[in-house]
Amino acid sequence: MATAPRSPSPEDLRECLAETPRTVSTASGLVEYAERGRGEPILAIHGTLGGWDQGLVAAEFLRVNGFRIIAPSRPGYLGTPLSTGRTFAQQADALAALLDALGMDSIIVFAVSGGGPAGYELAARHPGRVAKLVQVDGVCIPGPIPAVATQVAARDTFARAQIWLLTHATRPTLTALFRLVGTETKAAASDRATTLAAIPGRTATLEATLRASLGAARRRQGMRNDFTTFTPAPLDRITCPTLILHGRSDKNVPPASAEYAHAHITGSELYWMDGSHVAFALEAADTAPAYVVNWLRDDG
């Protein structure tokens, strides 16, 4: 029987944001990263508007369950210059170079949202370096620029307002958010928001993720680069165990990305989450993270 995994506390998430990153010189250029925890290492690849801080927050549920998290800032974000890797293939090469610099042969890869392309490219271009691959709402094929990303990138006031509102007006804020990043009806979004707002601490991961998008000026170059035209990774080259999780009503990264990846990666598993682009952190937070932990423990 699978052991019930732990969930991170608000204090755990605050500690993620308080970590101090370091920068190393690699064969691809400078790469900034932070790490946290002990145990089997996991490379956490952050999404759009992120950085090492968002990577730590996204993977904190893994750290509290016994894994060591290594969270780099992708090129154009925070302390990693865009010159380290403008294309997603180059970003994958930079991640492989980071592993070289850290003396690691292979590692589990956990990629989120806009970090999806770099994660897929890493597993395809450097198959021996990725022991297992987990993708959460990962971008895989080109799509429209998410409205929420452009709003947050334009100014920090959007993220600060969302953080305040999540505390002081939780239900209506969640309803509006689900409508913004999901495809559910207003009534369905309101019902879901009412249920989740009643759960103490349920918004903690989302709040920490928003805090890890502040300082948008230092992340904007990477965000703009994320939205350049790209060719999907050669997914048929991926041979490692792969778990793909995706929100059924995700508007920011439509489910077609998950379906495409699942169809092209032999032996991959597709796990549908009920909810939007924030399903992993909110709507399915009591089931999906636990599934990932047990999959990593049991697979292979």
CSV table of C-alpha atoms in Angstrom, one decimal:
chain,number,residue,atom,x,y,z
A,1,MET,CA,0.0,0.0,0.0
A,2,ALA,CA,1.4,3.5,-0.9
A,3,THR,CA,2.4,5.7,2.0
A,4,ALA,CA,0.4,8.9,2.3
A,5,PRO,CA,2.9,11.6,1.3
A,6,ARG,CA,3.4,14.8,3.3
A,7,SER,CA,2.3,18.2,2.1
A,8,PRO,CA,4.4,21.3,2.6
A,9,SER,CA,3.4,23.8,5.2
A,10,PRO,CA,3.2,27.6,4.7
A,11,GLU,CA,6.4,27.9,6.6
A,12,ASP,CA,8.1,25.4,4.3
A,13,LEU,CA,7.1,27.5,1.3
A,14,ARG,CA,8.3,30.7,2.9
A,15,GLU,CA,11.7,29.0,3.5
A,16,CYS,CA,11.9,28.2,-0.2
A,17,LEU,CA,11.7,31.9,-1.1
A,18,ALA,CA,14.4,32.7,1.6
A,19,GLU,CA,17.0,30.4,0.0
A,20,THR,CA,20.2,31.8,-1.4
A,21,PRO,CA,21.0,30.9,-5.1
A,22,ARG,CA,24.5,30.4,-6.5
A,23,THR,CA,25.8,30.7,-10.0
A,24,VAL,CA,28.1,28.2,-11.7
A,25,SER,CA,30.0,28.4,-15.0
A,26,THR,CA,29.1,25.6,-17.3
A,27,ALA,CA,30.0,24.6,-20.9
A,28,SER,CA,26.9,26.5,-22.0
A,29,GLY,CA,27.4,29.6,-19.9
A,30,LEU,CA,26.4,30.8,-16.5
A,31,VAL,CA,23.6,29.0,-14.7
A,32,GLU,CA,22.0,30.2,-11.5
A,33,TYR,CA,20.4,27.6,-9.3
A,34,ALA,CA,19.3,27.0,-5.7
A,35,GLU,CA,18.9,23.7,-3.9
A,36,ARG,CA,17.1,22.4,-0.9
A,37,GLY,CA,16.8,19.1,1.0
A,38,ARG,CA,18.5,15.8,1.0
A,39,GLY,CA,17.9,12.5,-0.7
A,40,GLU,CA,17.6,11.5,-4.3
A,41,PRO,CA,18.0,14.6,-6.5
A,42,ILE,CA,15.3,16.1,-8.6
A,43,LEU,CA,15.9,18.8,-11.2
A,44,ALA,CA,12.9,21.3,-11.0
A,45,ILE,CA,12.4,23.3,-14.2
A,46,HIS,CA,10.3,26.3,-13.5
A,47,GLY,CA,7.5,27.8,-15.6
A,48,THR,CA,7.0,31.1,-17.3
A,49,LEU,CA,7.5,34.1,-15.0
A,50,GLY,CA,9.6,31.9,-12.6
A,51,GLY,CA,13.2,31.4,-11.6
A,52,TRP,CA,15.0,29.2,-9.1
A,53,ASP,CA,12.5,30.5,-6.4
A,54,GLN,CA,9.5,29.3,-8.4
A,55,GLY,CA,11.2,26.0,-9.0
A,56,LEU,CA,11.8,25.4,-5.3
A,57,VAL,CA,8.2,26.3,-4.5
A,58,ALA,CA,6.8,24.0,-7.2
A,59,ALA,CA,8.9,21.0,-6.0
A,60,GLU,CA,8.6,21.6,-2.2
A,61,PHE,CA,6.1,18.8,-2.0
A,62,LEU,CA,8.9,16.5,-3.1
A,63,ARG,CA,11.5,17.9,-0.7
A,64,VAL,CA,9.2,17.3,2.3
A,65,ASN,CA,8.9,13.7,1.1
A,66,GLY,CA,12.6,13.0,1.1
A,67,PHE,CA,14.0,14.3,-2.2
A,68,ARG,CA,16.7,16.9,-2.8
A,69,ILE,CA,15.6,19.7,-5.1
A,70,ILE,CA,17.9,21.4,-7.5
A,71,ALA,CA,16.2,24.4,-9.1
A,72,PRO,CA,17.9,26.4,-11.9
A,73,SER,CA,16.8,29.7,-13.3
A,74,ARG,CA,16.2,29.1,-17.0
A,75,PRO,CA,18.0,31.6,-19.4
A,76,GLY,CA,16.6,35.1,-19.2
A,77,TYR,CA,15.3,34.6,-15.7
A,78,LEU,CA,16.9,36.2,-12.7
A,79,GLY,CA,20.7,35.4,-12.6
A,80,THR,CA,20.9,33.1,-15.7
A,81,PRO,CA,21.7,35.2,-18.8
A,82,LEU,CA,19.6,34.6,-22.0
A,83,SER,CA,22.8,33.9,-23.8
A,84,THR,CA,23.1,30.6,-21.9
A,85,GLY,CA,20.3,29.2,-24.1
A,86,ARG,CA,17.8,31.1,-26.2
A,87,THR,CA,16.1,28.0,-27.8
A,88,PHE,CA,14.6,25.2,-25.7
A,89,ALA,CA,17.1,22.8,-27.2
A,90,GLN,CA,19.9,25.1,-26.0
A,91,GLN,CA,18.3,25.3,-22.6
A,92,ALA,CA,18.3,21.5,-22.4
A,93,ASP,CA,22.0,21.5,-23.3
A,94,ALA,CA,22.6,24.1,-20.5
A,95,LEU,CA,20.7,21.9,-18.0
A,96,ALA,CA,22.9,18.9,-19.1
A,97,ALA,CA,26.0,21.2,-18.6
A,98,LEU,CA,24.7,22.1,-15.1
A,99,LEU,CA,24.6,18.4,-14.3
A,100,ASP,CA,28.2,18.1,-15.5
A,101,ALA,CA,29.2,21.0,-13.3
A,102,LEU,CA,27.5,19.4,-10.3
A,103,GLY,CA,29.1,16.0,-11.0
A,104,MET,CA,25.8,14.2,-11.7
A,105,ASP,CA,25.3,11.5,-14.3
A,106,SER,CA,21.5,11.4,-14.3
A,107,ILE,CA,18.6,12.9,-12.4
A,108,ILE,CA,14.8,12.9,-12.1
A,109,VAL,CA,13.3,15.8,-13.9
A,110,PHE,CA,10.2,17.7,-12.8
A,111,ALA,CA,9.1,20.3,-15.3
A,112,VAL,CA,6.1,22.7,-14.9
A,113,SER,CA,4.1,24.7,-17.5
A,114,GLY,CA,6.5,26.9,-19.6
A,115,GLY,CA,9.4,24.8,-18.4
A,116,GLY,CA,7.9,21.8,-20.2
A,117,PRO,CA,9.7,22.3,-23.6
A,118,ALA,CA,13.2,22.4,-21.9
A,119,GLY,CA,12.3,19.3,-19.9
A,120,TYR,CA,11.1,17.4,-23.0
A,121,GLU,CA,14.2,18.5,-24.9
A,122,LEU,CA,16.5,17.4,-22.1
A,123,ALA,CA,15.0,13.9,-22.0
A,124,ALA,CA,15.1,13.7,-25.9
A,125,ARG,CA,18.6,15.2,-26.5
A,126,HIS,CA,20.3,13.7,-23.4
A,127,PRO,CA,18.4,10.5,-22.7
A,128,GLY,CA,21.1,9.1,-20.5
A,129,ARG,CA,20.8,12.1,-18.2
A,130,VAL,CA,17.1,11.8,-17.3
A,131,ALA,CA,16.2,8.9,-15.0
A,132,LYS,CA,12.5,9.8,-14.9
A,133,LEU,CA,10.4,12.7,-16.3
A,134,VAL,CA,7.4,14.3,-14.7
A,135,GLN,CA,5.6,17.1,-16.6
A,136,VAL,CA,2.8,19.2,-14.9
A,137,ASP,CA,0.8,21.2,-17.4
A,138,GLY,CA,3.8,21.3,-19.6
A,139,VAL,CA,3.9,23.2,-22.8
A,140,CYS,CA,4.7,20.8,-25.7
A,141,ILE,CA,3.3,22.3,-28.8
A,142,PRO,CA,3.0,26.0,-29.7
A,143,GLY,CA,-0.1,27.9,-28.4
A,144,PRO,CA,-1.4,31.3,-27.6
A,145,ILE,CA,0.2,33.6,-25.0
A,146,PRO,CA,-1.6,33.1,-21.7
A,147,ALA,CA,-3.5,36.3,-20.7
A,148,VAL,CA,-2.5,35.9,-17.1
A,149,ALA,CA,1.2,35.7,-18.0
A,150,THR,CA,1.1,39.0,-19.9
A,151,GLN,CA,-0.7,40.7,-17.0
A,152,VAL,CA,1.7,39.6,-14.4
A,153,ALA,CA,4.7,40.3,-16.6
A,154,ALA,CA,3.6,43.8,-17.2
A,155,ARG,CA,3.8,44.8,-13.6
A,156,ASP,CA,4.1,43.3,-10.1
A,157,THR,CA,0.9,45.0,-8.9
A,158,PHE,CA,-1.2,42.2,-10.4
A,159,ALA,CA,0.7,39.5,-8.4
A,160,ARG,CA,0.6,41.6,-5.2
A,161,ALA,CA,-3.1,42.2,-5.6
A,162,GLN,CA,-3.7,38.5,-6.1
A,163,ILE,CA,-1.7,37.6,-3.0
A,164,TRP,CA,-3.7,40.1,-0.9
A,165,LEU,CA,-7.1,39.1,-2.4
A,166,LEU,CA,-6.4,35.4,-1.8
A,167,THR,CA,-6.2,36.2,1.9
A,168,HIS,CA,-9.0,38.7,2.2
A,169,ALA,CA,-11.4,37.6,-0.4
A,170,THR,CA,-10.6,34.0,-1.1
A,171,ARG,CA,-13.7,32.7,-2.7
A,172,PRO,CA,-14.4,35.4,-5.3
A,173,THR,CA,-10.6,35.6,-6.1
A,174,LEU,CA,-10.5,31.9,-6.8
A,175,THR,CA,-13.6,32.1,-8.9
A,176,ALA,CA,-12.1,34.8,-11.0
A,177,LEU,CA,-8.8,33.0,-11.3
A,178,PHE,CA,-10.4,29.7,-12.4
A,179,ARG,CA,-12.3,31.6,-15.1
A,180,LEU,CA,-9.0,33.3,-16.2
A,181,VAL,CA,-6.9,30.2,-16.4
A,182,GLY,CA,-9.6,27.5,-17.0
A,183,THR,CA,-12.4,26.8,-19.3
A,184,GLU,CA,-15.1,25.9,-16.8
A,185,THR,CA,-18.4,27.9,-16.6
A,186,LYS,CA,-18.8,30.6,-14.0
A,187,ALA,CA,-21.1,28.4,-12.0
A,188,ALA,CA,-18.7,25.5,-11.9
A,189,ALA,CA,-15.8,27.8,-11.1
A,190,SER,CA,-17.8,29.4,-8.2
A,191,ASP,CA,-18.7,26.0,-6.8
A,192,ARG,CA,-15.1,24.8,-6.9
A,193,ALA,CA,-13.9,28.0,-5.3
A,194,THR,CA,-16.4,27.8,-2.5
A,195,THR,CA,-15.2,24.3,-1.7
A,196,LEU,CA,-11.5,25.1,-1.8
A,197,ALA,CA,-11.8,28.4,0.1
A,198,ALA,CA,-13.2,26.5,3.1
A,199,ILE,CA,-10.0,24.4,3.3
A,200,PRO,CA,-7.4,26.0,5.6
A,201,GLY,CA,-4.0,26.7,4.0
A,202,ARG,CA,-5.2,25.5,0.5
A,203,THR,CA,-3.9,28.6,-1.3
A,204,ALA,CA,-0.5,28.6,0.3
A,205,THR,CA,1.3,27.1,-2.7
A,206,LEU,CA,-0.4,29.4,-5.1
A,207,GLU,CA,0.5,32.4,-2.9
A,208,ALA,CA,4.1,31.4,-2.8
A,209,THR,CA,4.2,30.9,-6.5
A,210,LEU,CA,2.9,34.4,-7.0
A,211,ARG,CA,5.5,35.7,-4.7
A,212,ALA,CA,8.1,33.9,-6.8
A,213,SER,CA,7.0,36.0,-9.8
A,214,LEU,CA,7.6,39.3,-8.2
A,215,GLY,CA,10.5,41.3,-9.5
A,216,ALA,CA,9.0,40.8,-13.0
A,217,ALA,CA,11.7,43.1,-14.6
A,218,ARG,CA,14.3,40.4,-13.9
A,219,ARG,CA,12.1,37.7,-15.4
A,220,ARG,CA,10.6,39.5,-18.4
A,221,GLN,CA,13.4,38.7,-20.8
A,222,GLY,CA,13.0,35.0,-20.2
A,223,MET,CA,9.2,35.3,-20.4
A,224,ARG,CA,9.4,36.9,-23.8
A,225,ASN,CA,11.8,34.3,-25.0
A,226,ASP,CA,9.4,31.5,-23.9
A,227,PHE,CA,6.9,32.8,-26.4
A,228,THR,CA,9.1,32.7,-29.4
A,229,THR,CA,8.1,30.2,-32.1
A,230,PHE,CA,9.5,26.7,-31.4
A,231,THR,CA,9.4,23.3,-32.9
A,232,PRO,CA,8.2,20.5,-30.6
A,233,ALA,CA,10.9,18.3,-29.2
A,234,PRO,CA,11.6,14.9,-30.8
A,235,LEU,CA,9.5,13.1,-28.3
A,236,ASP,CA,10.0,9.7,-29.9
A,237,ARG,CA,13.6,9.8,-28.6
A,238,ILE,CA,12.4,9.9,-25.0
A,239,THR,CA,13.0,6.5,-23.4
A,240,CYS,CA,12.8,7.2,-19.7
A,241,PRO,CA,9.6,6.5,-17.6
A,242,THR,CA,7.4,9.6,-18.2
A,243,LEU,CA,4.4,10.8,-16.2
A,244,ILE,CA,2.4,13.6,-17.8
A,245,LEU,CA,-0.2,15.4,-15.6
A,246,HIS,CA,-2.6,18.0,-17.0
A,247,GLY,CA,-5.7,19.9,-16.0
A,248,ARG,CA,-8.7,18.9,-18.0
A,249,SER,CA,-9.9,22.5,-18.3
A,250,ASP,CA,-6.5,24.2,-18.6
A,251,LYS,CA,-6.9,27.4,-20.7
A,252,ASN,CA,-3.2,28.6,-20.5
A,253,VAL,CA,-1.7,25.3,-21.8
A,254,PRO,CA,-4.5,23.4,-23.6
A,255,PRO,CA,-4.8,19.7,-23.0
A,256,ALA,CA,-3.7,19.1,-26.6
A,257,SER,CA,-0.1,19.5,-25.3
A,258,ALA,CA,-0.5,16.6,-23.0
A,259,GLU,CA,-2.3,14.5,-25.6
A,260,TYR,CA,0.5,15.1,-28.1
A,261,ALA,CA,3.2,14.2,-25.6
A,262,HIS,CA,1.4,11.0,-24.5
A,263,ALA,CA,0.9,9.9,-28.1
A,264,HIS,CA,4.6,10.4,-29.0
A,265,ILE,CA,6.4,9.1,-25.9
A,266,THR,CA,6.3,5.3,-25.8
A,267,GLY,CA,5.1,4.0,-22.5
A,268,SER,CA,4.2,7.3,-21.0
A,269,GLU,CA,1.4,7.7,-18.5
A,270,LEU,CA,-1.2,10.5,-18.8
A,271,TYR,CA,-2.9,11.6,-15.5
A,272,TRP,CA,-5.8,14.0,-15.9
A,273,MET,CA,-6.4,16.5,-13.2
A,274,ASP,CA,-9.9,18.0,-12.7
A,275,GLY,CA,-9.3,21.7,-12.9
A,276,SER,CA,-7.5,24.5,-14.6
A,277,HIS,CA,-3.8,25.6,-15.1
A,278,VAL,CA,-3.5,25.8,-11.3
A,279,ALA,CA,-5.0,22.4,-10.7
A,280,PHE,CA,-1.8,20.9,-9.3
A,281,ALA,CA,-1.5,23.7,-6.7
A,282,LEU,CA,-5.2,24.1,-5.9
A,283,GLU,CA,-8.0,22.0,-7.4
A,284,ALA,CA,-6.2,18.6,-7.3
A,285,ALA,CA,-3.7,19.5,-4.6
A,286,ASP,CA,-4.9,16.7,-2.3
A,287,THR,CA,-4.4,14.0,-5.0
A,288,ALA,CA,-2.0,14.9,-7.8
A,289,PRO,CA,1.1,15.7,-5.8
A,290,ALA,CA,0.6,12.5,-3.8
A,291,TYR,CA,0.3,10.5,-7.1
A,292,VAL,CA,3.6,12.0,-8.3
A,293,VAL,CA,5.4,11.1,-5.0
A,294,ASN,CA,4.2,7.5,-5.1
A,295,TRP,CA,4.9,7.2,-8.8
A,296,LEU,CA,8.5,8.2,-8.3
A,297,ARG,CA,8.8,5.8,-5.4
A,298,ASP,CA,7.2,2.9,-7.1
A,299,ASP,CA,8.0,3.2,-10.8
A,300,GLY,CA,10.9,1.2,-12.2
